[in-house]
Amino acid sequence: MLILGIETSCDETSASIVKDGEYILSNVVSSSLEYHKKFGGVVPEIATRHHVENIDKVINRSLYNAGLKIKDIDAVAVTDGPGLMGALLTGISCAKAMSYYLNKPLIAVDHLRAHIYSAIMIKDAPRFPFIGLVISGGHTRLYLIEDFDRFELLGDTVDDAAGEAYDKVAKILGLGYPGGPVIDTLAKKGNPDAIRFTCRAINGTLDFSFSGIKTAVLYYVKNERRMTNDERRNIAASFQESVLRVIVENSIKAMEKYKIKSFAVGGGVSANSRFREMMQREARYKDFKLYFPPLGLCSDNAAMIAGLGYRLYKKGIKASLDITARV
Ligand code: KG4
Ligand code: ZN
């Protein structure tokens, strides 16, 4: 079964064709990142305009790359949230029109669940139930996943998301936007024990809080008269180590609490090299199975939408033409 996936929740306009929820025939991503950089974050109006101007080209390109014609598509899956209102509406409107025109089913897919699906879009996927984590620019969430349509929220951030903390700290350090990849690289050359930035889990829960550590970095930098490159590297490494330690700790706690031995993670921050190292060490030590997306599927893409869309369709879950964006 061939599903066309459409993703426009933030700054990536993406379309993908996936066969049977598993085989990616094409995955085209056009990002408006360049236009947001000078503002230090995503500007919703710019993102929406980019989607409107590019969605048809991206869909045509994904059909072309897959060697298919539009009439070959069996269903259309689209991200219905969470994300930016105008951005989501562009993809949803386009998907609805295509579904109506082609007379093929429409499937609404949750962006966060799809991020986790990108880690298990493989042959020997984990059996249910397993623990899933999304660490992206907008969300940090732990789930107990019992089926493709049964996600129980176990933990969430009470303030900033993990990726947001990376982006804000990068801004404080004058490293530009987005912050995650730069801090990832810089931290490799820094000493993670150089500065004590505390970042703790919220007692008795599986929730997260990342705004305190961002403020701690801000004050630390303010009190420094001149920041050397060495110091910048040490700040990046110390900040990253604290943030990732809490994410790893909560993830392990969730697995222990529910006696689960499989863990899947997705979202932009799941590309982080130190995070992968830390989780792999824990997986060996605690003997659990770890599922990461390939690096190309960590950030926003439509392959994960088409993939999870197929699983939902197989469960008989379809959307009607009156769906709208869930911001
Ligand atoms: O999943 P994503 O592409 O978009 C959202 O749905 O938010 O995630 C983007 C976030 C940004 O905050 C970015 O700084 C972060 O992922 N990110 C990283 C890395 N690559 C991207 N954070 C840490 N380490 C990375 N290597
Ligand atoms: Zn995302």
mmCIF file of C-alpha atoms and ligand atoms in Angstrom:
data_model
loop_
_atom_site.group_PDB
_atom_site.id
_atom_site.type_symbol
_atom_site.label_atom_id
_atom_site.label_comp_id
_atom_site.label_asym_id
_atom_site.label_seq_id
_atom_site.Cartn_x
_atom_site.Cartn_y
_atom_site.Cartn_z
ATOM 1 C CA MET A 1 0.000 0.000 0.000
ATOM 2 C CA LEU A 2 1.413 3.392 -1.034
ATOM 3 C CA ILE A 3 0.870 6.311 1.320
ATOM 4 C CA LEU A 4 1.672 9.925 0.537
ATOM 5 C CA GLY A 5 2.725 11.687 3.741
ATOM 6 C CA ILE A 6 2.599 15.468 4.150
ATOM 7 C CA GLU A 7 4.343 17.314 6.997
ATOM 8 C CA THR A 8 4.177 21.100 7.497
ATOM 9 C CA SER A 9 3.978 21.566 11.280
ATOM 10 C CA CYS A 10 6.971 23.894 11.679
ATOM 11 C CA ASP A 11 9.693 25.053 9.274
ATOM 12 C CA GLU A 12 10.050 21.972 7.078
ATOM 13 C CA THR A 13 7.794 21.417 4.070
ATOM 14 C CA SER A 14 7.985 17.693 3.467
ATOM 15 C CA ALA A 15 6.309 15.019 1.345
ATOM 16 C CA SER A 16 7.133 11.338 1.243
ATOM 17 C CA ILE A 17 5.910 8.111 -0.293
ATOM 18 C CA VAL A 18 6.158 5.087 1.974
ATOM 19 C CA LYS A 19 5.170 1.544 1.016
ATOM 20 C CA ASP A 20 3.511 -0.616 3.683
ATOM 21 C CA GLY A 21 4.604 1.671 6.510
ATOM 22 C CA GLU A 22 8.212 0.631 6.145
ATOM 23 C CA TYR A 23 9.837 1.202 2.744
ATOM 24 C CA ILE A 24 10.661 4.839 2.035
ATOM 25 C CA LEU A 25 10.376 5.358 -1.733
ATOM 26 C CA SER A 26 10.971 9.107 -1.450
ATOM 27 C CA ASN A 27 11.300 11.698 1.295
ATOM 28 C CA VAL A 28 11.609 15.307 0.141
ATOM 29 C CA VAL A 29 12.271 18.053 2.695
ATOM 30 C CA SER A 30 12.407 21.762 1.917
ATOM 31 C CA SER A 31 13.352 23.811 4.959
ATOM 32 C CA SER A 32 12.849 27.538 5.534
ATOM 33 C CA LEU A 33 15.506 27.464 8.290
ATOM 34 C CA GLU A 34 17.788 29.943 6.475
ATOM 35 C CA TYR A 35 15.091 32.657 6.592
ATOM 36 C CA HIS A 36 14.555 32.259 10.347
ATOM 37 C CA LYS A 37 18.205 32.353 11.388
ATOM 38 C CA LYS A 38 18.517 36.126 11.702
ATOM 39 C CA PHE A 39 15.490 36.173 14.043
ATOM 40 C CA GLY A 40 16.986 33.519 16.348
ATOM 41 C CA GLY A 41 13.954 31.228 16.062
ATOM 42 C CA VAL A 42 11.129 30.136 13.762
ATOM 43 C CA VAL A 43 8.883 33.009 12.602
ATOM 44 C CA PRO A 44 5.406 31.474 11.995
ATOM 45 C CA GLU A 45 4.471 33.795 9.103
ATOM 46 C CA ILE A 46 7.700 33.066 7.229
ATOM 47 C CA ALA A 47 7.266 29.317 7.782
ATOM 48 C CA THR A 48 3.675 29.414 6.521
ATOM 49 C CA ARG A 49 4.584 31.406 3.410
ATOM 50 C CA HIS A 50 7.331 28.910 2.625
ATOM 51 C CA HIS A 51 4.839 26.019 2.933
ATOM 52 C CA VAL A 52 2.287 27.720 0.663
ATOM 53 C CA GLU A 53 4.920 28.501 -1.956
ATOM 54 C CA ASN A 54 6.549 25.078 -1.929
ATOM 55 C CA ILE A 55 4.057 22.381 -1.019
ATOM 56 C CA ASP A 56 3.063 21.530 -4.596
ATOM 57 C CA LYS A 57 6.697 21.358 -5.747
ATOM 58 C CA VAL A 58 7.654 19.154 -2.799
ATOM 59 C CA ILE A 59 4.760 16.743 -3.458
ATOM 60 C CA ASN A 60 5.540 16.585 -7.186
ATOM 61 C CA ARG A 61 9.191 15.939 -6.421
ATOM 62 C CA SER A 62 8.344 13.131 -3.987
ATOM 63 C CA LEU A 63 6.157 11.436 -6.629
ATOM 64 C CA TYR A 64 8.876 11.898 -9.237
ATOM 65 C CA ASN A 65 11.606 10.503 -6.947
ATOM 66 C CA ALA A 66 9.458 7.459 -6.209
ATOM 67 C CA GLY A 67 8.772 6.952 -9.926
ATOM 68 C CA LEU A 68 5.026 7.231 -9.347
ATOM 69 C CA LYS A 69 2.035 9.159 -10.640
ATOM 70 C CA ILE A 70 -0.503 10.772 -8.373
ATOM 71 C CA LYS A 71 -3.135 8.157 -9.251
ATOM 72 C CA ASP A 72 -0.859 5.411 -7.826
ATOM 73 C CA ILE A 73 -1.327 6.726 -4.262
ATOM 74 C CA ASP A 74 -3.638 4.656 -2.020
ATOM 75 C CA ALA A 75 -4.095 7.154 0.842
ATOM 76 C CA VAL A 76 -2.953 10.568 2.064
ATOM 77 C CA ALA A 77 -1.556 10.989 5.602
ATOM 78 C CA VAL A 78 -1.005 14.437 7.072
ATOM 79 C CA THR A 79 0.288 15.943 10.318
ATOM 80 C CA ASP A 80 -2.697 17.507 12.100
ATOM 81 C CA GLY A 81 -0.729 18.735 15.148
ATOM 82 C CA PRO A 82 0.865 19.859 17.305
ATOM 83 C CA GLY A 83 2.567 22.728 15.506
ATOM 84 C CA LEU A 84 2.074 26.234 14.161
ATOM 85 C CA MET A 85 -1.491 27.044 13.107
ATOM 86 C CA GLY A 86 -0.847 28.525 9.641
ATOM 87 C CA ALA A 87 1.859 25.972 8.901
ATOM 88 C CA LEU A 88 -0.351 22.997 9.818
ATOM 89 C CA LEU A 89 -3.319 24.399 7.902
ATOM 90 C CA THR A 90 -1.308 24.505 4.678
ATOM 91 C CA GLY A 91 -0.542 20.781 4.797
ATOM 92 C CA ILE A 92 -3.993 19.804 6.051
ATOM 93 C CA SER A 93 -5.812 21.806 3.355
ATOM 94 C CA CYS A 94 -3.625 20.329 0.663
ATOM 95 C CA ALA A 95 -4.076 16.760 1.982
ATOM 96 C CA LYS A 96 -7.846 17.174 2.205
ATOM 97 C CA ALA A 97 -8.057 18.485 -1.353
ATOM 98 C CA MET A 98 -5.945 15.590 -2.629
ATOM 99 C CA SER A 99 -7.928 13.007 -0.695
ATOM 100 C CA TYR A 100 -11.188 14.441 -2.096
ATOM 101 C CA TYR A 101 -9.889 14.719 -5.625
ATOM 102 C CA LEU A 102 -8.334 11.226 -5.649
ATOM 103 C CA ASN A 103 -11.231 9.732 -3.702
ATOM 104 C CA LYS A 104 -8.708 8.059 -1.372
ATOM 105 C CA PRO A 105 -8.683 7.902 2.441
ATOM 106 C CA LEU A 106 -7.299 10.742 4.547
ATOM 107 C CA ILE A 107 -5.347 9.890 7.724
ATOM 108 C CA ALA A 108 -4.499 12.420 10.456
ATOM 109 C CA VAL A 109 -1.176 11.769 12.193
ATOM 110 C CA ASP A 110 0.172 13.197 15.448
ATOM 111 C CA HIS A 111 3.587 14.769 14.888
ATOM 112 C CA LEU A 112 5.083 13.631 18.209
ATOM 113 C CA ARG A 113 3.947 10.039 17.881
ATOM 114 C CA ALA A 114 5.354 10.018 14.358
ATOM 115 C CA HIS A 115 8.761 11.150 15.676
ATOM 116 C CA ILE A 116 8.859 7.990 17.792
ATOM 117 C CA TYR A 117 7.633 5.901 14.849
ATOM 118 C CA SER A 118 10.693 7.055 12.871
ATOM 119 C CA ALA A 119 12.808 4.958 15.278
ATOM 120 C CA ILE A 120 10.809 1.765 14.750
ATOM 121 C CA MET A 121 10.242 1.971 11.003
ATOM 122 C CA ILE A 122 12.399 -1.108 10.608
ATOM 123 C CA LYS A 123 12.041 -4.845 10.168
ATOM 124 C CA ASP A 124 12.685 -6.001 13.742
ATOM 125 C CA ALA A 125 10.654 -3.280 15.433
ATOM 126 C CA PRO A 126 10.021 -3.626 19.191
ATOM 127 C CA ARG A 127 6.954 -5.468 20.401
ATOM 128 C CA PHE A 128 4.335 -3.523 22.342
ATOM 129 C CA PRO A 129 4.432 -2.227 24.985
ATOM 130 C CA PHE A 130 7.565 -0.107 24.921
ATOM 131 C CA ILE A 131 8.658 3.264 26.271
ATOM 132 C CA GLY A 132 8.913 6.143 23.776
ATOM 133 C CA LEU A 133 10.577 9.523 24.142
ATOM 134 C CA VAL A 134 10.233 12.636 21.967
ATOM 135 C CA ILE A 135 12.954 15.250 22.374
ATOM 136 C CA SER A 136 12.429 18.058 19.897
ATOM 137 C CA GLY A 137 12.454 21.828 19.636
ATOM 138 C CA GLY A 138 8.927 22.086 21.014
ATOM 139 C CA HIS A 139 8.414 18.978 23.167
ATOM 140 C CA THR A 140 9.986 16.621 25.683
ATOM 141 C CA ARG A 141 7.639 13.748 26.379
ATOM 142 C CA LEU A 142 7.805 10.209 27.680
ATOM 143 C CA TYR A 143 5.105 7.729 26.697
ATOM 144 C CA LEU A 144 4.073 4.195 27.469
ATOM 145 C CA ILE A 145 3.168 2.889 24.002
ATOM 146 C CA GLU A 146 0.753 -0.034 23.897
ATOM 147 C CA ASP A 147 -0.211 0.136 20.228
ATOM 148 C CA PHE A 148 0.114 2.500 17.262
ATOM 149 C CA ASP A 149 -2.916 4.391 18.541
ATOM 150 C CA ARG A 150 -2.415 3.930 22.284
ATOM 151 C CA PHE A 151 0.100 6.313 23.781
ATOM 152 C CA GLU A 152 -0.094 7.020 27.508
ATOM 153 C CA LEU A 153 1.687 10.235 28.515
ATOM 154 C CA LEU A 154 4.054 9.496 31.428
ATOM 155 C CA GLY A 155 6.150 12.647 31.608
ATOM 156 C CA ASP A 156 6.304 16.084 30.035
ATOM 157 C CA THR A 157 8.282 19.269 30.412
ATOM 158 C CA VAL A 158 6.751 21.818 32.742
ATOM 159 C CA ASP A 159 8.453 24.704 30.910
ATOM 160 C CA ASP A 160 10.978 24.671 28.021
ATOM 161 C CA ALA A 161 11.546 21.705 25.726
ATOM 162 C CA ALA A 162 15.007 20.104 25.583
ATOM 163 C CA GLY A 163 15.704 21.428 22.061
ATOM 164 C CA GLU A 164 14.467 24.857 23.112
ATOM 165 C CA ALA A 165 16.998 24.867 25.972
ATOM 166 C CA TYR A 166 19.785 24.015 23.492
ATOM 167 C CA ASP A 167 18.610 26.830 21.203
ATOM 168 C CA LYS A 168 18.416 29.401 24.025
ATOM 169 C CA VAL A 169 21.812 28.486 25.481
ATOM 170 C CA ALA A 170 23.348 28.663 21.990
ATOM 171 C CA LYS A 171 21.899 32.160 21.663
ATOM 172 C CA ILE A 172 23.402 33.172 25.027
ATOM 173 C CA LEU A 173 26.782 31.848 23.857
ATOM 174 C CA GLY A 174 26.457 33.687 20.536
ATOM 175 C CA LEU A 175 26.406 30.458 18.514
ATOM 176 C CA GLY A 176 23.375 31.162 16.305
ATOM 177 C CA TYR A 177 20.247 29.131 15.558
ATOM 178 C CA PRO A 178 19.530 26.217 15.775
ATOM 179 C CA GLY A 179 21.669 25.521 18.818
ATOM 180 C CA GLY A 180 21.576 21.738 19.114
ATOM 181 C CA PRO A 181 24.053 20.741 16.408
ATOM 182 C CA VAL A 182 26.589 23.487 17.358
ATOM 183 C CA ILE A 183 26.500 22.642 21.058
ATOM 184 C CA ASP A 184 26.778 18.928 20.212
ATOM 185 C CA THR A 185 30.019 19.620 18.274
ATOM 186 C CA LEU A 186 31.429 22.198 20.705
ATOM 187 C CA ALA A 187 30.767 20.026 23.769
ATOM 188 C CA LYS A 188 33.014 17.279 22.385
ATOM 189 C CA LYS A 189 36.019 19.537 23.039
ATOM 190 C CA GLY A 190 34.841 20.825 26.427
ATOM 191 C CA ASN A 191 35.002 19.499 29.976
ATOM 192 C CA PRO A 192 31.524 18.422 31.167
ATOM 193 C CA ASP A 193 32.631 18.670 34.818
ATOM 194 C CA ALA A 194 34.021 22.197 34.520
ATOM 195 C CA ILE A 195 30.899 23.999 35.764
ATOM 196 C CA ARG A 196 28.055 22.787 37.972
ATOM 197 C CA PHE A 197 24.802 23.581 36.199
ATOM 198 C CA THR A 198 22.065 21.666 37.938
ATOM 199 C CA CYS A 199 19.130 20.261 36.082
ATOM 200 C CA ARG A 200 16.926 17.934 38.103
ATOM 201 C CA ALA A 201 13.936 15.784 37.455
ATOM 202 C CA ILE A 202 10.766 16.898 39.210
ATOM 203 C CA ASN A 203 10.476 14.877 42.402
ATOM 204 C CA GLY A 204 8.249 11.859 42.307
ATOM 205 C CA THR A 205 7.263 12.345 38.661
ATOM 206 C CA LEU A 206 8.669 11.633 35.219
ATOM 207 C CA ASP A 207 8.401 15.323 34.281
ATOM 208 C CA PHE A 208 11.219 17.613 33.154
ATOM 209 C CA SER A 209 12.168 21.254 33.637
ATOM 210 C CA PHE A 210 14.797 22.973 31.492
ATOM 211 C CA SER A 211 14.236 26.666 32.013
ATOM 212 C CA GLY A 212 16.262 26.837 35.275
ATOM 213 C CA ILE A 213 19.470 25.616 33.669
ATOM 214 C CA LYS A 214 19.073 28.096 30.821
ATOM 215 C CA THR A 215 18.841 30.941 33.379
ATOM 216 C CA ALA A 216 21.850 29.535 35.263
ATOM 217 C CA VAL A 217 23.881 29.639 32.032
ATOM 218 C CA LEU A 218 22.672 33.200 31.377
ATOM 219 C CA TYR A 219 23.849 34.414 34.816
ATOM 220 C CA TYR A 220 27.119 32.554 34.544
ATOM 221 C CA VAL A 221 27.867 34.205 31.213
ATOM 222 C CA LYS A 222 26.797 37.654 32.502
ATOM 223 C CA ASN A 223 29.269 37.388 35.378
ATOM 224 C CA GLU A 224 32.154 36.530 33.077
ATOM 225 C CA ARG A 225 33.878 39.630 31.802
ATOM 226 C CA ARG A 226 35.364 37.996 28.743
ATOM 227 C CA MET A 227 34.509 34.546 27.534
ATOM 228 C CA THR A 228 37.347 32.558 25.985
ATOM 229 C CA ASN A 229 36.700 29.808 23.452
ATOM 230 C CA ASP A 230 37.806 27.281 26.048
ATOM 231 C CA GLU A 231 35.200 28.583 28.456
ATOM 232 C CA ARG A 232 32.526 28.500 25.775
ATOM 233 C CA ARG A 233 33.333 24.837 25.128
ATOM 234 C CA ASN A 234 33.211 24.031 28.860
ATOM 235 C CA ILE A 235 29.854 25.788 29.268
ATOM 236 C CA ALA A 236 28.442 23.873 26.288
ATOM 237 C CA ALA A 237 29.732 20.538 27.634
ATOM 238 C CA SER A 238 28.585 21.160 31.237
ATOM 239 C CA PHE A 239 25.132 22.370 30.140
ATOM 240 C CA GLN A 240 24.674 19.429 27.788
ATOM 241 C CA GLU A 241 25.798 16.825 30.304
ATOM 242 C CA SER A 242 23.270 18.025 32.936
ATOM 243 C CA VAL A 243 20.368 18.194 30.493
ATOM 244 C CA LEU A 244 21.057 14.787 28.968
ATOM 245 C CA ARG A 245 21.619 13.139 32.357
ATOM 246 C CA VAL A 246 18.075 14.063 33.443
ATOM 247 C CA ILE A 247 16.603 12.804 30.177
ATOM 248 C CA VAL A 248 18.481 9.507 30.513
ATOM 249 C CA GLU A 249 17.523 9.149 34.204
ATOM 250 C CA ASN A 250 13.805 9.719 33.578
ATOM 251 C CA SER A 251 13.851 7.330 30.642
ATOM 252 C CA ILE A 252 15.402 4.573 32.770
ATOM 253 C CA LYS A 253 12.947 5.320 35.608
ATOM 254 C CA ALA A 254 10.027 4.920 33.184
ATOM 255 C CA MET A 255 11.365 1.570 31.948
ATOM 256 C CA GLU A 256 11.893 0.326 35.507
ATOM 257 C CA LYS A 257 8.485 1.513 36.683
ATOM 258 C CA TYR A 258 6.657 -0.333 33.884
ATOM 259 C CA LYS A 259 9.166 -3.225 33.717
ATOM 260 C CA ILE A 260 9.828 -2.628 30.053
ATOM 261 C CA LYS A 261 12.952 -3.602 28.147
ATOM 262 C CA SER A 262 12.521 -1.618 24.908
ATOM 263 C CA PHE A 263 13.013 2.082 24.366
ATOM 264 C CA ALA A 264 12.471 4.180 21.207
ATOM 265 C CA VAL A 265 13.386 7.841 20.842
ATOM 266 C CA GLY A 266 12.827 10.463 18.134
ATOM 267 C CA GLY A 267 12.904 14.211 17.450
ATOM 268 C CA GLY A 268 15.718 16.646 16.628
ATOM 269 C CA VAL A 269 17.652 16.140 19.883
ATOM 270 C CA SER A 270 17.766 12.357 19.303
ATOM 271 C CA ALA A 271 20.477 13.119 16.718
ATOM 272 C CA ASN A 272 22.753 14.235 19.577
ATOM 273 C CA SER A 273 25.964 12.196 19.655
ATOM 274 C CA ARG A 274 26.497 12.395 23.415
ATOM 275 C CA PHE A 275 22.887 11.366 24.103
ATOM 276 C CA ARG A 276 23.293 8.323 21.846
ATOM 277 C CA GLU A 277 26.513 7.400 23.653
ATOM 278 C CA MET A 278 24.904 7.724 27.103
ATOM 279 C CA MET A 279 21.832 5.688 26.156
ATOM 280 C CA GLN A 280 23.900 2.995 24.474
ATOM 281 C CA ARG A 281 25.997 2.621 27.619
ATOM 282 C CA GLU A 282 22.847 2.311 29.757
ATOM 283 C CA ALA A 283 21.325 -0.193 27.321
ATOM 284 C CA ARG A 284 24.384 -2.431 27.608
ATOM 285 C CA TYR A 285 24.531 -2.089 31.370
ATOM 286 C CA LYS A 286 20.805 -2.456 32.053
ATOM 287 C CA ASP A 287 20.177 -4.839 29.171
ATOM 288 C CA PHE A 288 17.378 -3.140 27.247
ATOM 289 C CA LYS A 289 16.826 -2.712 23.504
ATOM 290 C CA LEU A 290 17.366 0.749 22.126
ATOM 291 C CA TYR A 291 15.826 2.180 18.953
ATOM 292 C CA PHE A 292 17.074 5.404 17.388
ATOM 293 C CA PRO A 293 15.970 6.847 14.033
ATOM 294 C CA PRO A 294 18.627 7.071 11.319
ATOM 295 C CA LEU A 295 20.136 10.590 11.464
ATOM 296 C CA GLY A 296 18.171 11.664 8.374
ATOM 297 C CA LEU A 297 14.848 10.967 10.122
ATOM 298 C CA CYS A 298 15.543 12.710 13.462
ATOM 299 C CA SER A 299 14.281 16.111 12.391
ATOM 300 C CA ASP A 300 10.924 16.840 10.788
ATOM 301 C CA ASN A 301 10.091 14.699 7.763
ATOM 302 C CA ALA A 302 7.026 13.268 6.048
ATOM 303 C CA ALA A 303 8.290 9.663 5.910
ATOM 304 C CA MET A 304 7.426 9.230 9.595
ATOM 305 C CA ILE A 305 3.940 10.637 8.882
ATOM 306 C CA ALA A 306 3.301 8.294 5.944
ATOM 307 C CA GLY A 307 4.719 5.391 7.986
ATOM 308 C CA LEU A 308 2.571 5.857 11.072
ATOM 309 C CA GLY A 309 -0.350 6.809 8.789
ATOM 310 C CA TYR A 310 -0.190 3.304 7.290
ATOM 311 C CA ARG A 311 -0.290 1.661 10.743
ATOM 312 C CA LEU A 312 -3.315 3.734 11.729
ATOM 313 C CA TYR A 313 -5.072 2.976 8.454
ATOM 314 C CA LYS A 314 -4.507 -0.745 9.064
ATOM 315 C CA LYS A 315 -6.285 -0.326 12.397
ATOM 316 C CA GLY A 316 -9.248 1.244 10.588
ATOM 317 C CA ILE A 317 -8.458 4.784 11.704
ATOM 318 C CA LYS A 318 -9.318 7.395 9.083
ATOM 319 C CA ALA A 319 -9.992 11.124 9.215
ATOM 320 C CA SER A 320 -12.958 13.003 7.816
ATOM 321 C CA LEU A 321 -12.669 16.039 5.573
ATOM 322 C CA ASP A 322 -13.598 18.399 8.405
ATOM 323 C CA ILE A 323 -10.417 17.904 10.477
ATOM 324 C CA THR A 324 -8.456 20.996 11.408
ATOM 325 C CA ALA A 325 -5.131 21.900 12.995
ATOM 326 C CA ARG A 326 -4.425 20.981 16.624
ATOM 327 C CA VAL A 327 -1.929 23.565 17.788
HETATM 328 O O1 KG4 B 1 12.237 17.584 15.769
HETATM 329 P P1 KG4 B 1 12.768 18.889 15.290
HETATM 330 O O2 KG4 B 1 13.475 18.922 13.958
HETATM 331 O O3 KG4 B 1 11.644 19.963 15.208
HETATM 332 C C1 KG4 B 1 10.590 20.052 16.143
HETATM 333 O O4 KG4 B 1 9.592 19.306 15.969
HETATM 334 O O5 KG4 B 1 10.784 20.831 17.092
HETATM 335 O O6 KG4 B 1 13.758 19.420 16.441
HETATM 336 C C2 KG4 B 1 14.483 20.602 16.336
HETATM 337 C C3 KG4 B 1 15.325 20.761 17.584
HETATM 338 C C4 KG4 B 1 16.039 22.101 17.687
HETATM 339 O O7 KG4 B 1 15.798 22.639 18.960
HETATM 340 C C5 KG4 B 1 17.507 21.738 17.505
HETATM 341 O O8 KG4 B 1 18.392 22.611 18.193
HETATM 342 C C6 KG4 B 1 17.550 20.330 18.077
HETATM 343 O O9 KG4 B 1 16.337 19.734 17.635
HETATM 344 N N1 KG4 B 1 18.691 19.537 17.599
HETATM 345 C C7 KG4 B 1 19.661 19.041 18.403
HETATM 346 C C8 KG4 B 1 20.597 18.391 17.555
HETATM 347 N N2 KG4 B 1 20.140 18.494 16.271
HETATM 348 C C9 KG4 B 1 18.975 19.211 16.314
HETATM 349 N N3 KG4 B 1 19.823 19.106 19.740
HETATM 350 C C10 KG4 B 1 20.908 18.517 20.268
HETATM 351 N N4 KG4 B 1 21.853 17.893 19.533
HETATM 352 C C11 KG4 B 1 21.736 17.798 18.186
HETATM 353 N N5 KG4 B 1 22.684 17.168 17.482
HETATM 354 ZN ZN ZN B 2 9.302 17.657 15.094
#
